[in-house]
Coordinates of C-alpha atoms in Angstrom, one line a residue:
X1 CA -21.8 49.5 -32.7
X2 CA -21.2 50.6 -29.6
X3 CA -22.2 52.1 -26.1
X4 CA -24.1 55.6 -25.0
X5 CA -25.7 56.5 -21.7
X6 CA -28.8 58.9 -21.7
X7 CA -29.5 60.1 -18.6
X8 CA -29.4 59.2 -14.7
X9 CA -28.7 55.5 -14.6
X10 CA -30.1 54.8 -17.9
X11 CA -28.1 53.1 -20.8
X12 CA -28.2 50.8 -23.5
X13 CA -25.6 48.9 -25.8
X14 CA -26.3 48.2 -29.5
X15 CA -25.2 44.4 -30.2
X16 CA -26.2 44.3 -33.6
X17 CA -27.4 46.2 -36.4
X18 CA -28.1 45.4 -40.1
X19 CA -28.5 48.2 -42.2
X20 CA -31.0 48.0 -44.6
X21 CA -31.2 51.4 -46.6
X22 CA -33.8 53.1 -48.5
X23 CA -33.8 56.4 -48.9
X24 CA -37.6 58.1 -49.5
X25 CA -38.2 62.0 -50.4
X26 CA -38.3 62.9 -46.7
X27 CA -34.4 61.9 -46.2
X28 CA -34.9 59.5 -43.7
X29 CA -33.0 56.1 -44.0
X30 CA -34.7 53.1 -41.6
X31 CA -32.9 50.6 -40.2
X32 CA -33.2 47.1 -38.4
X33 CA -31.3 45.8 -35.7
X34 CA -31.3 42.4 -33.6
X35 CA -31.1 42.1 -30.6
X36 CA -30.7 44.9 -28.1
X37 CA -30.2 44.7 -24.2
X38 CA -32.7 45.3 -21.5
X39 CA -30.6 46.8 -18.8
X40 CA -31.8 48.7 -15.8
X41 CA -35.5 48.5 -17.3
X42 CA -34.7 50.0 -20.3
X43 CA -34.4 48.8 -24.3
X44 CA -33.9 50.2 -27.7
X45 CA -36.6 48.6 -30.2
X46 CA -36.1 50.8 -33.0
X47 CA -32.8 52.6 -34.8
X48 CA -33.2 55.0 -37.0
X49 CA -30.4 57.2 -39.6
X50 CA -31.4 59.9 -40.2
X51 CA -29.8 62.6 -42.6
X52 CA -31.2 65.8 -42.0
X53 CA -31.7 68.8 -44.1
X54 CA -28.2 70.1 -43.2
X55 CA -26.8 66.2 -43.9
X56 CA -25.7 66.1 -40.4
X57 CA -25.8 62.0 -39.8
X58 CA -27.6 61.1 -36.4
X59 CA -29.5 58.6 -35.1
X60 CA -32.4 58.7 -33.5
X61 CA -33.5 55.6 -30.7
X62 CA -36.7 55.5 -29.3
X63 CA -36.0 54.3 -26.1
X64 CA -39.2 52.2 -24.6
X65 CA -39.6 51.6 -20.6
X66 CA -39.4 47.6 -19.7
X67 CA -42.8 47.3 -17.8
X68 CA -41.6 43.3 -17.0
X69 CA -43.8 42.7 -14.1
X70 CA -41.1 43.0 -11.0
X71 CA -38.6 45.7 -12.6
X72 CA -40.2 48.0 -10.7
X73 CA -41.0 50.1 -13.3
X74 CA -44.3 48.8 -14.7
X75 CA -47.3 51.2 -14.5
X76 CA -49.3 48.9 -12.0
X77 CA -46.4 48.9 -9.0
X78 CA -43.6 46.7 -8.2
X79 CA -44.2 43.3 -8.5
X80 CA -47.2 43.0 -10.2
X81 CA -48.1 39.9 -12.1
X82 CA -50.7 42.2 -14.3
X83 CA -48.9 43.6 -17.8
X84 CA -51.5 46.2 -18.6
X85 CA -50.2 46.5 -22.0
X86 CA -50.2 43.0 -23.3
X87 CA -52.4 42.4 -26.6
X88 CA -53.4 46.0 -26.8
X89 CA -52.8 47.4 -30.5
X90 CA -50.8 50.1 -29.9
X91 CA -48.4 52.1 -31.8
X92 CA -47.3 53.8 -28.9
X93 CA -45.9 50.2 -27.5
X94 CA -43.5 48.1 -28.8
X95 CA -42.0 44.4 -27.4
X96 CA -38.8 44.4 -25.0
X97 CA -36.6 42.1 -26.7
X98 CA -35.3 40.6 -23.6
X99 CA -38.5 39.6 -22.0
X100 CA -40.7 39.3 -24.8
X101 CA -43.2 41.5 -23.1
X102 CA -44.6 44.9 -24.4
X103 CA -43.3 48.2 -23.7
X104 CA -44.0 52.0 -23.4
X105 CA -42.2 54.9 -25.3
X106 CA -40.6 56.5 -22.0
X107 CA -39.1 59.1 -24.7
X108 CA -37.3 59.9 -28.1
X109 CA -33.5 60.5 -28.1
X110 CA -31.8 61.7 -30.7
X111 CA -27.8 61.1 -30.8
X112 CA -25.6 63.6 -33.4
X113 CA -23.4 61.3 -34.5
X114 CA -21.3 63.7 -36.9
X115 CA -21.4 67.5 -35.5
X116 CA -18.4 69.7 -35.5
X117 CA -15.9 66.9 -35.8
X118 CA -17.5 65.2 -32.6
X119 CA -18.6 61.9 -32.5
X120 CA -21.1 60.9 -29.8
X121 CA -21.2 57.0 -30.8
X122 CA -18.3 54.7 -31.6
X123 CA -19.4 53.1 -35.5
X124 CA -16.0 52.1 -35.7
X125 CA -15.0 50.4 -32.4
X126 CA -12.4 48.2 -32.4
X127 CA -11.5 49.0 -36.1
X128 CA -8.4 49.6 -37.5
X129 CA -7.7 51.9 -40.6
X130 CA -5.1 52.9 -42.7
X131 CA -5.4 57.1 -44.3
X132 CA -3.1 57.8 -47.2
X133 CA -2.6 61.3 -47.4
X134 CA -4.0 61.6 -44.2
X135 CA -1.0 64.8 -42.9
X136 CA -3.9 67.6 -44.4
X137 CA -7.1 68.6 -46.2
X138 CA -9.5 65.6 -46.7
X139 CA -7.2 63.0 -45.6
X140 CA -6.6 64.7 -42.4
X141 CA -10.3 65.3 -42.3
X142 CA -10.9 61.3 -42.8
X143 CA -8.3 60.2 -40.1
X144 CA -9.7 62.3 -37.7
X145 CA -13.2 61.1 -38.2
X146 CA -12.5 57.8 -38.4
X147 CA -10.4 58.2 -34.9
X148 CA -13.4 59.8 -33.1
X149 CA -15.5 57.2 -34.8
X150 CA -13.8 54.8 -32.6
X151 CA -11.0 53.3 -34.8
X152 CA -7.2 53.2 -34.3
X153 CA -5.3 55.0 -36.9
X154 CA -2.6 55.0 -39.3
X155 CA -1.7 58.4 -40.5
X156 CA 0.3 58.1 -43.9
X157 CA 1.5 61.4 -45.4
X158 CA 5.1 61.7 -47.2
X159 CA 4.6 65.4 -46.0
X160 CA 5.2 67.0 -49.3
X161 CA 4.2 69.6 -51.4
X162 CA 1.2 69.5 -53.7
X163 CA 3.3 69.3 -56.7
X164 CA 4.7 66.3 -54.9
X165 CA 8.2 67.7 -53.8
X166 CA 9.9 67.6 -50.3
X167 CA 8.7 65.8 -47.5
X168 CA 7.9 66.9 -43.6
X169 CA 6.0 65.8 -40.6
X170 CA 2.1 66.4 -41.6
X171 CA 1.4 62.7 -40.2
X172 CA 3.3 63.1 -36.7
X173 CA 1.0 66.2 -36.5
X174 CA -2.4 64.6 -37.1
X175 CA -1.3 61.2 -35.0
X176 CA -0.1 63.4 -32.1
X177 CA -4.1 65.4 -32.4
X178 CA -5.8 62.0 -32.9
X179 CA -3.7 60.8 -29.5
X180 CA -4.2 64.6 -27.8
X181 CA -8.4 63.7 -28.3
X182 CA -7.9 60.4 -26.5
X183 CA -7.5 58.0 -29.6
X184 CA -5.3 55.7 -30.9
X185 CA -2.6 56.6 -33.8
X186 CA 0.7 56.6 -35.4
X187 CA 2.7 58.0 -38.0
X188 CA 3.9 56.5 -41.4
X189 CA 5.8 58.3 -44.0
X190 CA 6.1 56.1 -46.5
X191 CA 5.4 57.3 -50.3
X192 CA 2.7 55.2 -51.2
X193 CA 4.3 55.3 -54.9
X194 CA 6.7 53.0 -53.6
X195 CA 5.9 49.9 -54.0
X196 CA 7.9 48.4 -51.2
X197 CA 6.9 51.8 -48.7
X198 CA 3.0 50.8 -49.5
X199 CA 4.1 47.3 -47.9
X200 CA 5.4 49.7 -44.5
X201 CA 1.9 51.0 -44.0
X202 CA -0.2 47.8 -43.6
X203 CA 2.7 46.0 -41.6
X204 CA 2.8 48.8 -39.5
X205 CA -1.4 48.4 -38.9
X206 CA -0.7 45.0 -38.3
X207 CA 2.3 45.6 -35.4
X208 CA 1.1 48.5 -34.2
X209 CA -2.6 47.6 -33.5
X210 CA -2.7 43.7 -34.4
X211 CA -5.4 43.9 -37.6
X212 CA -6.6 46.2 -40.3
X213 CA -10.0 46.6 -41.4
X214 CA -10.3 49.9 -43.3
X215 CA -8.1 51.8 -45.6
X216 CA -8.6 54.5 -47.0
X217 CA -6.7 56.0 -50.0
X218 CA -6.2 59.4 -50.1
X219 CA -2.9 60.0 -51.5
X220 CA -2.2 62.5 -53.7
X221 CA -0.8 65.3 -55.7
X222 CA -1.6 67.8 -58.7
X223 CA 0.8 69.0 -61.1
X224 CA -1.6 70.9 -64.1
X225 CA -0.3 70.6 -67.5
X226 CA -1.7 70.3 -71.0
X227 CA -0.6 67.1 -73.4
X228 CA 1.5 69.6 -75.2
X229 CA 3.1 71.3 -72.1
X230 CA 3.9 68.5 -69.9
X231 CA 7.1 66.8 -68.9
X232 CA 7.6 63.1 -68.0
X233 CA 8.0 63.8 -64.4
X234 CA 4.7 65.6 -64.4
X235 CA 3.1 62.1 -65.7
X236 CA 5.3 60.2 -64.0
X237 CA 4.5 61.9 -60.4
X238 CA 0.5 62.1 -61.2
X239 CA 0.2 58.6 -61.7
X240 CA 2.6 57.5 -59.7
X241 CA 1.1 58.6 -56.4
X242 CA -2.8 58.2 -57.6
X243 CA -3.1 55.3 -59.3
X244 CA 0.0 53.5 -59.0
X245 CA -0.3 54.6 -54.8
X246 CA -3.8 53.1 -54.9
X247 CA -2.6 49.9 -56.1
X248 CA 0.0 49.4 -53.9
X249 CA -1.8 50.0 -50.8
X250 CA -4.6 48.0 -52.3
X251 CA -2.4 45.1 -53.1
X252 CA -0.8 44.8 -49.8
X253 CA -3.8 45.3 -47.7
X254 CA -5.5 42.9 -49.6
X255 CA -2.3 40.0 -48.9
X256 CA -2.9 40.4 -45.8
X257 CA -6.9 39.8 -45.7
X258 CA -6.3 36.5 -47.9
X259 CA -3.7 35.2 -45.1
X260 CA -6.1 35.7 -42.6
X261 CA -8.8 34.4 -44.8
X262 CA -12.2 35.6 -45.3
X263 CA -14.1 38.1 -42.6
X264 CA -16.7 40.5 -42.7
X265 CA -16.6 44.3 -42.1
X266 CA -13.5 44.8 -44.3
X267 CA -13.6 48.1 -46.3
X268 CA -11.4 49.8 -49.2
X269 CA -12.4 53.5 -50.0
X270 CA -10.3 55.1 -52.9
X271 CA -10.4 58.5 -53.9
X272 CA -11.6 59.6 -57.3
X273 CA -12.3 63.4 -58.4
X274 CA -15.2 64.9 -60.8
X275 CA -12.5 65.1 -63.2
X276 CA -12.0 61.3 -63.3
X277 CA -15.8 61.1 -63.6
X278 CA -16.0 64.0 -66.2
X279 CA -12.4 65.1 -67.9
X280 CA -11.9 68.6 -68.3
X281 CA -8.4 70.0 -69.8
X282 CA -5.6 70.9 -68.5
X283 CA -5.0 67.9 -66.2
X284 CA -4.5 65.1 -68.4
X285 CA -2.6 62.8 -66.2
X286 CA -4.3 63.7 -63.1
X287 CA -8.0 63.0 -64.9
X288 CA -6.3 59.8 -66.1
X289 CA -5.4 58.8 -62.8
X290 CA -8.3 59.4 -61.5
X291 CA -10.7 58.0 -64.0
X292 CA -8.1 54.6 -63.5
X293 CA -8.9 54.9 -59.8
X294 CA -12.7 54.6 -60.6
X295 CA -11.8 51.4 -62.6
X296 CA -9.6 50.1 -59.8
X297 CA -12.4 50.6 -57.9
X298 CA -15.3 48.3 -59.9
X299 CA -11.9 45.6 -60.5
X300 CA -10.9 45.4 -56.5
X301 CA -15.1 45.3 -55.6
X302 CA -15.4 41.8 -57.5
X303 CA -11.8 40.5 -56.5
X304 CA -12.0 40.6 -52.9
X305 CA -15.8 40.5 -52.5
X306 CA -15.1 37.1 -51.2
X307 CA -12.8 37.9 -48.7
X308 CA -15.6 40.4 -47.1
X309 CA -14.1 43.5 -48.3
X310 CA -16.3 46.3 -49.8
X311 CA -14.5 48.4 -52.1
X312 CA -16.2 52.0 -52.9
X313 CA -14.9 55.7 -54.0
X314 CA -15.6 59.0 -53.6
X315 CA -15.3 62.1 -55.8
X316 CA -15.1 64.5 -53.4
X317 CA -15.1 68.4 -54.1
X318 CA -13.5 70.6 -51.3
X319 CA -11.7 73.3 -50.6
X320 CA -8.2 71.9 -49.9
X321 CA -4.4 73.1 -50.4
X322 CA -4.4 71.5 -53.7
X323 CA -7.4 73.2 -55.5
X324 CA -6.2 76.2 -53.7
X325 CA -3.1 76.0 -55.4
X326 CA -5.1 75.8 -58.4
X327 CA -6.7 79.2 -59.1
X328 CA -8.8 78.1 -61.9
X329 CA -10.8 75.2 -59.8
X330 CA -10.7 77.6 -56.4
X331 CA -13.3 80.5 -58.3
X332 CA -15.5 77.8 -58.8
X333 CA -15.9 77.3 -54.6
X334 CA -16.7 80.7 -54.0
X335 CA -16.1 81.7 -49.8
X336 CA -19.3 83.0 -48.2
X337 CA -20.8 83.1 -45.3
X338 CA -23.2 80.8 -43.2
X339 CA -23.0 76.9 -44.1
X340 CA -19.8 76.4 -46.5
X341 CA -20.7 73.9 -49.0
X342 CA -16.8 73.4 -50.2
X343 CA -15.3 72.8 -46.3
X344 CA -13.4 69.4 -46.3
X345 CA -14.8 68.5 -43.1
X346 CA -18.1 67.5 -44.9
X347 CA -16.3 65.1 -47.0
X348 CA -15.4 63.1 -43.9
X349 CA -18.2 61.3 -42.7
X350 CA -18.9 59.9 -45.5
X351 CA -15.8 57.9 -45.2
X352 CA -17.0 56.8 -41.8
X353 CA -20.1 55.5 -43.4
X354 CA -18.6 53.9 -46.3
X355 CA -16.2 52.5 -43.6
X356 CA -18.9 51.2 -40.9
X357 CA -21.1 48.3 -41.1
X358 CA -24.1 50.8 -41.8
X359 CA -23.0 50.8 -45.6
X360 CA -24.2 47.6 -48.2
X361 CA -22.4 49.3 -51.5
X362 CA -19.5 48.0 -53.3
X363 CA -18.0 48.8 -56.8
X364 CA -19.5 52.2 -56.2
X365 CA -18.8 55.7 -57.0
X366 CA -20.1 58.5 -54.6
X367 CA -19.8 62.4 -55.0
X368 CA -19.8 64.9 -52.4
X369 CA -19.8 68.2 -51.8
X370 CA -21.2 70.1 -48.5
X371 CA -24.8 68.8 -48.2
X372 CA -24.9 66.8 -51.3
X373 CA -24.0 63.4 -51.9
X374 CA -24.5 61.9 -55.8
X375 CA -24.1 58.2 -56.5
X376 CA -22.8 57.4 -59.6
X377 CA -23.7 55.0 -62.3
X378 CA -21.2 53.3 -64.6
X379 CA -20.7 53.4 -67.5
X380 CA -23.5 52.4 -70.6
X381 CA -24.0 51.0 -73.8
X382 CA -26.7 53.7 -74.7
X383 CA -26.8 53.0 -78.5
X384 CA -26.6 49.8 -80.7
X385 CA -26.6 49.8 -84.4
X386 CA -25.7 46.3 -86.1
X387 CA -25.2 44.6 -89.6
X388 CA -25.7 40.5 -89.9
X389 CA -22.8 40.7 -92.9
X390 CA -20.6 43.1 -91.2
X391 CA -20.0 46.6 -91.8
X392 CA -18.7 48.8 -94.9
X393 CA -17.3 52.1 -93.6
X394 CA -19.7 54.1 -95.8
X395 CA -22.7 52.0 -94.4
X396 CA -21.5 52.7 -91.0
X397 CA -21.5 56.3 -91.2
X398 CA -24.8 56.3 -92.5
X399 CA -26.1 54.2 -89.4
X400 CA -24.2 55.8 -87.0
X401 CA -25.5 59.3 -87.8
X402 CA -29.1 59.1 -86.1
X403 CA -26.5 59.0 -83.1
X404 CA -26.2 61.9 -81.6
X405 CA -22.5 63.7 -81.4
X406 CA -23.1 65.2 -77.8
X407 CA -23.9 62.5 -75.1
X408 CA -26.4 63.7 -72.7
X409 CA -24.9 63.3 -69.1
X410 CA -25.5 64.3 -65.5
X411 CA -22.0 66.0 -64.1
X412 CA -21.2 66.7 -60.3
X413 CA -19.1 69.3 -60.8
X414 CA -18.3 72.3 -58.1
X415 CA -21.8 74.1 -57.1
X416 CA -23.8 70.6 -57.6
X417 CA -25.5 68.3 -59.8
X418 CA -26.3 70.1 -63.6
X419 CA -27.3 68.6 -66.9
X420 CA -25.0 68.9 -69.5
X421 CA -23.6 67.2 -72.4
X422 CA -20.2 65.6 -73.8
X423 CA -18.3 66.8 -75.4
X424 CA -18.7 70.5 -74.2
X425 CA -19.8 72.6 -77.2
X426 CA -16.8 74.6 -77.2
X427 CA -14.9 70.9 -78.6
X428 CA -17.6 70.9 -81.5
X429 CA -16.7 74.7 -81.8
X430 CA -13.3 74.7 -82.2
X431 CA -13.4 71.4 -84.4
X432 CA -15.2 73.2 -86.8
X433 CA -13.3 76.0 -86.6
X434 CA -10.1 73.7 -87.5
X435 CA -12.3 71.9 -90.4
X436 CA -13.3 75.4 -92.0
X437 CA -9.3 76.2 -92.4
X438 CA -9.3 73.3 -94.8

């Protein structure tokens, strides 16, 4: 996953690591690797991710001294045929892969991966992804990231307003930084709505950088209206860009994985919102969008699983342009100082991660905000009632009422995780209120 020196003339290259994830109380996620290189005396026999209480991602190697009789760094002198460590139970010591003799710890060395926007190891080598909406806020966040990670770039942004009007040069902008930091990237300004502009963004992957392994869709655009105040444009627009957007880039990306045929390390990441995940009012076509993203999601996970492609979401809550523009949803990220939970950069590396061979999810649904990160389950069949003749209306009312009205539910909303229920009371209210007029 790539290649970082540590110290005077001593280095080490990860060939190969399989992520096996399980994530215990004290935050700390293990993983295995096979294979790792003995150069100038010196291997890596165990990689660690760790996510620390500020979620910054690292990893941390312990790196053992080679005491292979002859390096000339064993601890009885050079060329000794004596390896004092052999057969002694020791947790301190650990086998060199290369020689298949034992080590000693020479230290601990812990890498930031993710700090600041600065990537000290390349997850993403070689990679080549695709960001939709990638000219500002998250999507500019996620092309960045994903540059410094070590991938070449696509930046795709139309350029236009939140309400999706106009159009300007937000992708040149982020390309030209990407290319400024010493990556790789271009510009596309192709609306993603467009069925044939979707088909612009992969080929351009393809020419530009010969491949595509990631793509992320970001895409989008909020125009806030209520069933009774909205116009066809406004619906037209919402779910043009978000789901229609997601489909297209989808469908084209995924044409192009079934010419080359099947290969590993492919990754889709779509862009839900809490209010796909949990509908609140006033955004109709935009919750529908989103909620339709989140089914995309679960559809494209089983359809291209066999062409090696992982297909995940996140619902991301950040402070960006477009809940900014949005005064309701900007009180609830209130500005403060210290660590600020609602900064878009903290969406970003978990895009890398969902990107990178580190992550082993598909058809899944992730939440983030600042430190936290909430895995979502889909959706249950939490009651059953059931009649061997069929059912009367009467006699399904009656069964049906030991079912409650209020579904109990946990909802990632702005400010974190909180137990609540569906519908909100203030539905039940006013339904009442409306039955008591009659």
């Amino acid at each position: 996953v790539g290649r970082q020196y540590i110290g005077k003339n001593i280095g080490f290259e990860f060939l190969t690591a399989i992520g096996d994830f399980r994530t215990g109380n004290d935050k700390r996620v293990k993983s295995r690797h096979a294979g790792i290189e003995c150069r100038n005396g010196i291997t890596v026999t165990l990689i660690e991710l760790v996510i620390f209480q500020t979620r910054k991602i690292a990893i941390a190697a312990r790196i053992f001294r080679c005491i292979r009789p002859g390096a000339g760094n064993d601890d009885t002198g050079p060329g000794s045929t004596e390896h004092p460590c052999r057969g002694v139970a020791d947790p301190g010591r650990a086998p060199c892969h290369k020689h298949g003799l034992a080590g000693k710890i020479e230290r601990a060395q812990v890498v930031l991966l993710f700090s600041k926007g600065v990537w000290a190891m390349s997850l993403l080598e070689g990679k080549v992804a695709v960001v939709t909406g990638g000219g500002n806020g998250l999507g500019r966040g996620h092309a960045l990231a994903l540059a410094a990670a070590g991938a070449r770039v696509v930046v795709n942004d139309l350029g236009g307003s939140v309400t999706g009007n106009g159009s300007g040069d937000a992708a040149q902008a982020v390309a030209d930084e990407i290319r400024a930091a010493g990556g790789q990237a271009v510009a596309n300004r192709a609306s993603v709505a467009d069925w044939a502009g979707a088909a612009t963004i992969i080929a351009q992957a393809v020419a530009t950088f010969g491949g595509l392994d990631i793509v992320v869709n970001n895409a989008g655009i909020n125009r806030p209206a209520t069933l009774l105040t909205m116009t066809e444009t406004d619906y037209d627009l919402e779910t043009g860009v978000h789901l229609k957007g997601t489909t297209a880039v989808s469908h084209h990306a995924a044409r192009f994985w079934a010419e080359r045929g099947t290969a590993p390390g492919r990754a889709i990441i779509n862009t839900s919102s809490p209010v796909g995940m949990h509908p609140m009012p006033n955004g109709g076509p935009y919750c529908a969008a989103k909620a339709g993203i989140a089914a995309l999601t679960q559809v494209h996970a089983q359809e291209l699983a066999h062409l090696g492609v992982r297909v995940n979401a996140i619902a991301p809550c950040a402070r960006t342009r477009m809940v900014m523009a949005s005064p309701s949803v900007d009180e609830l990220m209130p500005r403060g100082d210290g660590f600020d939970r609602h900064a878009p950069e903290h969406v970003s590396p978990l895009i890398v991660y969902l990107a990178s061979n580190l992550c082993g999810y598909t058809g899944r649904i992730f939440g983030v905000e600042g430190p936290d990160v909430a895995v979502y389950r889909s959706w249950s069949a939490d009651w059953l009632v059931t009649s061997p003749s069929g059912w009367a209306p009467e006699a399904l009312a009656a069964a049906l009422a030991e079912v409650p009205v209020q579904a109990r539910i946990e909802a990632f909303y702005p400010g974190g995780r909180i137990a609540t229920q569906f519908p909100p009371n203030r539905t039940l209210k006013a339904l009442a209120a409306a039955a008591a007029l009659g």
